[in-house]
PDB file of C-alpha atoms (C1' of nucleotides) in Angstrom:
ATOM      1  CA  MET A 238      15.436   3.379  11.267  1.00  0.00           C
ATOM      2  CA  LYS A 239      13.414   1.703   8.681  1.00  0.00           C
ATOM      3  CA  TYR A 240      11.490   3.050   5.696  1.00  0.00           C
ATOM      4  CA  TRP A 241       8.007   2.260   4.371  1.00  0.00           C
ATOM      5  CA  LEU A 242       5.525   3.332   1.811  1.00  0.00           C
ATOM      6  CA  PHE A 243       1.781   3.966   2.402  1.00  0.00           C
ATOM      7  CA  LYS A 244      -0.669   4.011  -0.374  1.00  0.00           C
ATOM      8  CA  SER A 245      -3.904   5.911  -0.355  1.00  0.00           C
ATOM      9  CA  GLU A 246      -6.546   6.894  -2.829  1.00  0.00           C
ATOM     10  CA  PRO A 247      -6.581  10.695  -2.511  1.00  0.00           C
ATOM     11  CA  PHE A 248     -10.362  11.032  -2.765  1.00  0.00           C
ATOM     12  CA  LYS A 249     -10.615   8.758   0.313  1.00  0.00           C
ATOM     13  CA  TRP A 250      -7.621  10.007   2.350  1.00  0.00           C
ATOM     14  CA  SER A 251      -5.181  12.446   0.750  1.00  0.00           C
ATOM     15  CA  TRP A 252      -1.818  13.889   1.814  1.00  0.00           C
ATOM     16  CA  ASP A 253      -3.757  17.113   2.507  1.00  0.00           C
ATOM     17  CA  HIS A 254      -6.060  15.260   4.900  1.00  0.00           C
ATOM     18  CA  GLN A 255      -3.032  13.756   6.545  1.00  0.00           C
ATOM     19  CA  LYS A 256      -1.423  17.228   6.995  1.00  0.00           C
ATOM     20  CA  LYS A 257      -4.570  18.663   8.400  1.00  0.00           C
ATOM     21  CA  ALA A 258      -4.652  15.887  10.995  1.00  0.00           C
ATOM     22  CA  GLY A 259      -1.621  17.515  12.456  1.00  0.00           C
ATOM     23  CA  ASP A 260       1.139  16.205  14.774  1.00  0.00           C
ATOM     24  CA  LYS A 261      -1.146  13.833  16.653  1.00  0.00           C
ATOM     25  CA  GLY A 262      -1.426  11.799  13.531  1.00  0.00           C
ATOM     26  CA  THR A 263      -4.108   9.410  12.561  1.00  0.00           C
ATOM     27  CA  GLU A 264      -4.742   5.658  12.461  1.00  0.00           C
ATOM     28  CA  TRP A 265      -3.725   3.959   9.185  1.00  0.00           C
ATOM     29  CA  ASP A 266      -6.866   1.901   9.493  1.00  0.00           C
ATOM     30  CA  GLY A 267      -8.789  -0.154   6.962  1.00  0.00           C
ATOM     31  CA  VAL A 268      -5.940  -2.460   5.901  1.00  0.00           C
ATOM     32  CA  ARG A 269      -7.361  -6.001   5.405  1.00  0.00           C
ATOM     33  CA  ASN A 270      -4.272  -7.653   3.957  1.00  0.00           C
ATOM     34  CA  TYR A 271      -1.941  -9.824   6.001  1.00  0.00           C
ATOM     35  CA  GLN A 272       1.271  -8.734   4.283  1.00  0.00           C
ATOM     36  CA  ALA A 273       0.415  -5.113   4.760  1.00  0.00           C
ATOM     37  CA  ARG A 274      -0.510  -5.757   8.433  1.00  0.00           C
ATOM     38  CA  ASN A 275       2.663  -7.633   9.079  1.00  0.00           C
ATOM     39  CA  ASN A 276       4.643  -4.684   7.730  1.00  0.00           C
ATOM     40  CA  MET A 277       2.871  -2.405  10.147  1.00  0.00           C
ATOM     41  CA  ARG A 278       3.635  -4.782  13.032  1.00  0.00           C
ATOM     42  CA  GLU A 279       7.325  -4.419  12.169  1.00  0.00           C
ATOM     43  CA  MET A 280       7.317  -0.630  12.286  1.00  0.00           C
ATOM     44  CA  ALA A 281       9.033   1.262  15.077  1.00  0.00           C
ATOM     45  CA  LEU A 282       8.375   4.701  16.419  1.00  0.00           C
ATOM     46  CA  GLY A 283      10.106   7.283  14.301  1.00  0.00           C
ATOM     47  CA  ASP A 284      10.301   5.152  11.180  1.00  0.00           C
ATOM     48  CA  ARG A 285       9.557   7.104   8.058  1.00  0.00           C
ATOM     49  CA  GLY A 286       7.298   6.417   5.322  1.00  0.00           C
ATOM     50  CA  PHE A 287       6.454   7.827   1.862  1.00  0.00           C
ATOM     51  CA  PHE A 288       2.853   8.844   1.232  1.00  0.00           C
ATOM     52  CA  TYR A 289       1.726   7.687  -2.210  1.00  0.00           C
ATOM     53  CA  HIS A 290      -1.445   8.634  -4.102  1.00  0.00           C
ATOM     54  CA  SER A 291      -2.829   5.692  -5.970  1.00  0.00           C
ATOM     55  CA  ASN A 292      -5.579   5.767  -8.644  1.00  0.00           C
ATOM     56  CA  GLU A 293      -5.295   9.555  -9.021  1.00  0.00           C
ATOM     57  CA  GLY A 294      -2.033  11.352  -8.934  1.00  0.00           C
ATOM     58  CA  LEU A 295       0.082   8.197  -8.977  1.00  0.00           C
ATOM     59  CA  GLU A 296       2.968   9.955  -7.141  1.00  0.00           C
ATOM     60  CA  ILE A 297       4.812  10.164  -3.915  1.00  0.00           C
ATOM     61  CA  VAL A 298       3.806  13.422  -2.390  1.00  0.00           C
ATOM     62  CA  GLY A 299       4.915  13.390   1.218  1.00  0.00           C
ATOM     63  CA  ILE A 300       6.926  11.919   4.078  1.00  0.00           C
ATOM     64  CA  ALA A 301       5.245  10.727   7.211  1.00  0.00           C
ATOM     65  CA  GLU A 302       6.505   9.372  10.544  1.00  0.00           C
ATOM     66  CA  ILE A 303       5.207   6.415  12.621  1.00  0.00           C
ATOM     67  CA  CYS A 304       3.894   7.988  15.785  1.00  0.00           C
ATOM     68  CA  LYS A 305       2.129   4.973  17.385  1.00  0.00           C
ATOM     69  CA  LEU A 306       3.028   1.300  17.244  1.00  0.00           C
ATOM     70  CA  ALA A 307       0.629  -1.253  15.851  1.00  0.00           C
ATOM     71  CA  HIS A 308      -2.567  -1.645  17.814  1.00  0.00           C
ATOM     72  CA  PRO A 309      -6.111  -2.974  17.015  1.00  0.00           C
ATOM     73  CA  ASP A 310      -7.793  -1.332  14.080  1.00  0.00           C
ATOM     74  CA  SER A 311     -10.684   0.701  15.573  1.00  0.00           C
ATOM     75  CA  THR A 312     -12.776   0.266  12.480  1.00  0.00           C
ATOM     76  CA  THR A 313     -13.327  -3.384  13.007  1.00  0.00           C
ATOM     77  CA  ASP A 314     -13.918  -5.940  15.773  1.00  0.00           C
ATOM     78  CA  ASP A 315     -11.915  -8.455  14.047  1.00  0.00           C
ATOM     79  CA  ALA A 316      -8.886  -8.946  16.176  1.00  0.00           C
ATOM     80  CA  ARG A 317      -6.764  -9.909  13.157  1.00  0.00           C
ATOM     81  CA  TRP A 318      -6.467  -6.430  11.950  1.00  0.00           C
ATOM     82  CA  GLU A 319      -4.028  -3.903  13.462  1.00  0.00           C
ATOM     83  CA  CYS A 320      -2.586  -0.649  12.338  1.00  0.00           C
ATOM     84  CA  VAL A 321      -0.121   2.011  13.268  1.00  0.00           C
ATOM     85  CA  ASP A 322      -0.602   5.764  13.555  1.00  0.00           C
ATOM     86  CA  ILE A 323       1.253   8.111  11.248  1.00  0.00           C
ATOM     87  CA  ARG A 324       1.717  11.894  11.052  1.00  0.00           C
ATOM     88  CA  ALA A 325       2.708  14.147   8.199  1.00  0.00           C
ATOM     89  CA  LEU A 326       6.335  15.275   8.384  1.00  0.00           C
ATOM     90  CA  ALA A 327       7.243  17.051   5.200  1.00  0.00           C
ATOM     91  CA  ASP A 328       6.121  17.627   1.640  1.00  0.00           C
ATOM     92  CA  VAL A 329       8.087  16.157  -1.231  1.00  0.00           C
ATOM     93  CA  PRO A 330       8.993  19.448  -3.079  1.00  0.00           C
ATOM     94  CA  ARG A 331       8.758  17.820  -6.443  1.00  0.00           C
ATOM     95  CA  PRO A 332       6.362  14.780  -6.287  1.00  0.00           C
ATOM     96  CA  VAL A 333       7.861  11.651  -7.721  1.00  0.00           C
ATOM     97  CA  SER A 334       5.635   9.863 -10.170  1.00  0.00           C
ATOM     98  CA  LEU A 335       5.218   6.168 -10.696  1.00  0.00           C
ATOM     99  CA  GLN A 336       6.432   6.665 -14.241  1.00  0.00           C
ATOM    100  CA  GLU A 337       9.721   8.195 -12.968  1.00  0.00           C
ATOM    101  CA  ILE A 338      10.129   5.406 -10.571  1.00  0.00           C
ATOM    102  CA  LYS A 339       9.502   2.743 -13.182  1.00  0.00           C
ATOM    103  CA  ALA A 340      11.991   4.582 -15.517  1.00  0.00           C
ATOM    104  CA  ASN A 341      14.761   4.566 -12.896  1.00  0.00           C
ATOM    105  CA  PRO A 342      16.842   1.337 -13.055  1.00  0.00           C
ATOM    106  CA  LYS A 343      17.978   1.865  -9.436  1.00  0.00           C
ATOM    107  CA  LEU A 344      14.366   1.396  -8.328  1.00  0.00           C
ATOM    108  CA  ALA A 345      13.623  -1.674 -10.454  1.00  0.00           C
ATOM    109  CA  ASP A 346      13.278  -3.721  -7.247  1.00  0.00           C
ATOM    110  CA  MET A 347      11.090  -1.329  -5.426  1.00  0.00           C
ATOM    111  CA  SER A 348       7.844  -2.894  -4.139  1.00  0.00           C
ATOM    112  CA  LEU A 349       5.859  -0.182  -5.860  1.00  0.00           C
ATOM    113  CA  VAL A 350       7.125  -1.766  -9.127  1.00  0.00           C
ATOM    114  CA  THR A 351       7.220  -5.436  -8.186  1.00  0.00           C
ATOM    115  CA  SER A 352       4.226  -5.654  -5.817  1.00  0.00           C
ATOM    116  CA  MET A 353       1.945  -3.145  -7.172  1.00  0.00           C
ATOM    117  CA  ARG A 354      -1.025  -4.023  -5.139  1.00  0.00           C
ATOM    118  CA  LEU A 355       0.528  -4.113  -1.721  1.00  0.00           C
ATOM    119  CA  SER A 356      -0.833  -1.113   0.201  1.00  0.00           C
ATOM    120  CA  VAL A 357       1.835  -0.864   2.947  1.00  0.00           C
ATOM    121  CA  GLN A 358       5.238  -1.658   1.631  1.00  0.00           C
ATOM    122  CA  PRO A 359       8.786  -1.747   2.860  1.00  0.00           C
ATOM    123  CA  VAL A 360      11.315   0.663   1.206  1.00  0.00           C
ATOM    124  CA  LYS A 361      15.073  -0.107   1.150  1.00  0.00           C
ATOM    125  CA  GLU A 362      17.447   2.549   2.330  1.00  0.00           C
ATOM    126  CA  ASN A 363      18.998   3.097  -1.065  1.00  0.00           C
ATOM    127  CA  GLU A 364      15.529   3.377  -2.565  1.00  0.00           C
ATOM    128  CA  TRP A 365      14.528   5.870   0.022  1.00  0.00           C
ATOM    129  CA  GLU A 366      17.523   8.064  -0.687  1.00  0.00           C
ATOM    130  CA  GLU A 367      17.019   7.838  -4.416  1.00  0.00           C
ATOM    131  CA  VAL A 368      13.366   8.829  -4.287  1.00  0.00           C
ATOM    132  CA  CYS A 369      14.234  11.719  -1.854  1.00  0.00           C
ATOM    133  CA  ARG A 370      16.825  12.892  -4.299  1.00  0.00           C
ATOM    134  CA  MET A 371      14.427  12.680  -7.200  1.00  0.00           C
ATOM    135  CA  GLY A 372      11.878  14.585  -5.149  1.00  0.00           C
ATOM    136  CA  GLY A 373      14.248  17.467  -4.638  1.00  0.00           C
ATOM    137  CA  LEU A 374      15.276  16.629  -1.148  1.00  0.00           C
ATOM    138  CA  ASP A 375      19.083  16.622  -0.941  1.00  0.00           C
ATOM    139  CA  PRO A 376      20.651  15.136   2.174  1.00  0.00           C
ATOM    140  CA  GLU A 377      21.229  18.529   3.742  1.00  0.00           C
ATOM    141  CA  THR A 378      17.643  19.705   3.311  1.00  0.00           C
ATOM    142  CA  LEU A 379      16.392  16.238   4.550  1.00  0.00           C
ATOM    143  CA  LYS A 380      18.516  16.684   7.713  1.00  0.00           C
ATOM    144  CA  ALA A 381      17.221  20.203   8.211  1.00  0.00           C
ATOM    145  CA  ILE A 382      13.532  19.442   7.926  1.00  0.00           C
ATOM    146  CA  LEU A 383      13.310  16.065   9.504  1.00  0.00           C
TER     147      LEU A 383
ATOM    148  C1'  DG B  85     -14.488   2.131 -17.433  1.00  0.00           C
ATOM    149  C1'  DC B  86     -11.793  -1.845 -18.452  1.00  0.00           C
ATOM    150  C1'  DC B  87      -9.315  -5.600 -17.171  1.00  0.00           C
ATOM    151  C1'  DA B  88      -5.078  -7.979 -15.404  1.00  0.00           C
ATOM    152  C1'  DA B  89      -3.118  -9.309 -11.214  1.00  0.00           C
ATOM    153  C1'  DC B  90      -3.690 -11.158  -7.139  1.00  0.00           C
ATOM    154  C1'  DG B  91      -5.723 -12.042  -2.467  1.00  0.00           C
ATOM    155  C1'  DT B  92      -9.508 -14.370  -0.115  1.00  0.00           C
ATOM    156  C1'  DT B  93     -13.161 -17.518   0.490  1.00  0.00           C
ATOM    157  C1'  DG B  94     -15.426 -21.826   0.608  1.00  0.00           C
ATOM    158  C1'  DG B  95     -16.706 -26.432  -1.201  1.00  0.00           C
ATOM    159  C1'  DC B  96     -14.896 -30.741  -1.625  1.00  0.00           C
TER     160       DC B  96
ATOM    161  C1'  DG C  13      -5.062 -28.705   1.702  1.00  0.00           C
ATOM    162  C1'  DC C  14      -6.326 -27.882  -3.119  1.00  0.00           C
ATOM    163  C1'  DC C  15      -8.309 -25.002  -6.324  1.00  0.00           C
ATOM    164  C1'  DA C  16     -12.163 -22.654  -8.731  1.00  0.00           C
ATOM    165  C1'  DA C  17     -14.926 -18.778  -8.053  1.00  0.00           C
ATOM    166  C1'  DC C  18     -15.235 -14.419  -6.661  1.00  0.00           C
ATOM    167  C1'  DG C  19     -13.975  -9.666  -5.124  1.00  0.00           C
ATOM    168  C1'  DT C  20     -10.837  -5.920  -5.032  1.00  0.00           C
ATOM    169  C1'  DT C  21      -7.016  -3.118  -6.317  1.00  0.00           C
ATOM    170  C1'  DG C  22      -5.017   0.041  -9.160  1.00  0.00           C
ATOM    171  C1'  DG C  23      -2.669   1.270 -13.619  1.00  0.00           C
ATOM    172  C1'  DC C  24      -4.047   2.449 -18.019  1.00  0.00           C
TER     173       DC C  24
END
DNA sequence: GCCAACGTTGGC
DNA sequence: GCCAACGTTGGC
C-alpha cells in the first residue's frame, strides 16, 4: 500500500464535505498539474491519503482511501486531465499542523515541506507513521479503525 | 492582502 | 527549445 496527501482549500472542499459525501466517495477533480495527475495515475485501490486543509487551517485533518482508479476528469473535456475518487475513512483525532510538521526533523523531506505547492503528493511510509503518531493515532488504534 | 515560488504559455 | 511574461498557489 502506498500513501498520499491531498490538499484542499476548506472553503472550496473541506474534510466535512468529504465526510458528508459518504462511502461512495467523490472525484478529486480540478487538478491541472501534471505532477499531481501523475501521482493520481500511480494510485491503487485501497491506498491511503492524508486530507490537508490549505490556506485556512493549515493542518492534516483526516485520512481518506482511494476508491476508484484514475479516470477522465468530468469537469473538463481536455483528455489530459484525470483524477481518482476518494472517500473519507477516519478523522485525525488531533489535527497535525504545518508548523508541527516543519518543526519535526523526521519530516524534513516531506513533500509538504519541500514541494509546498504540489496539490497531490506522495507520502513515505515513515512519514505516514510519524504524522499518524503525532495526530494521536497509535498503531493499534489505526489497525482498529482502518 | 501581499508576495515569493513555481508552473504554464507563447513568441521567437 | 529557450525564456520572458503571466497566472496561480498558498504561507504569512
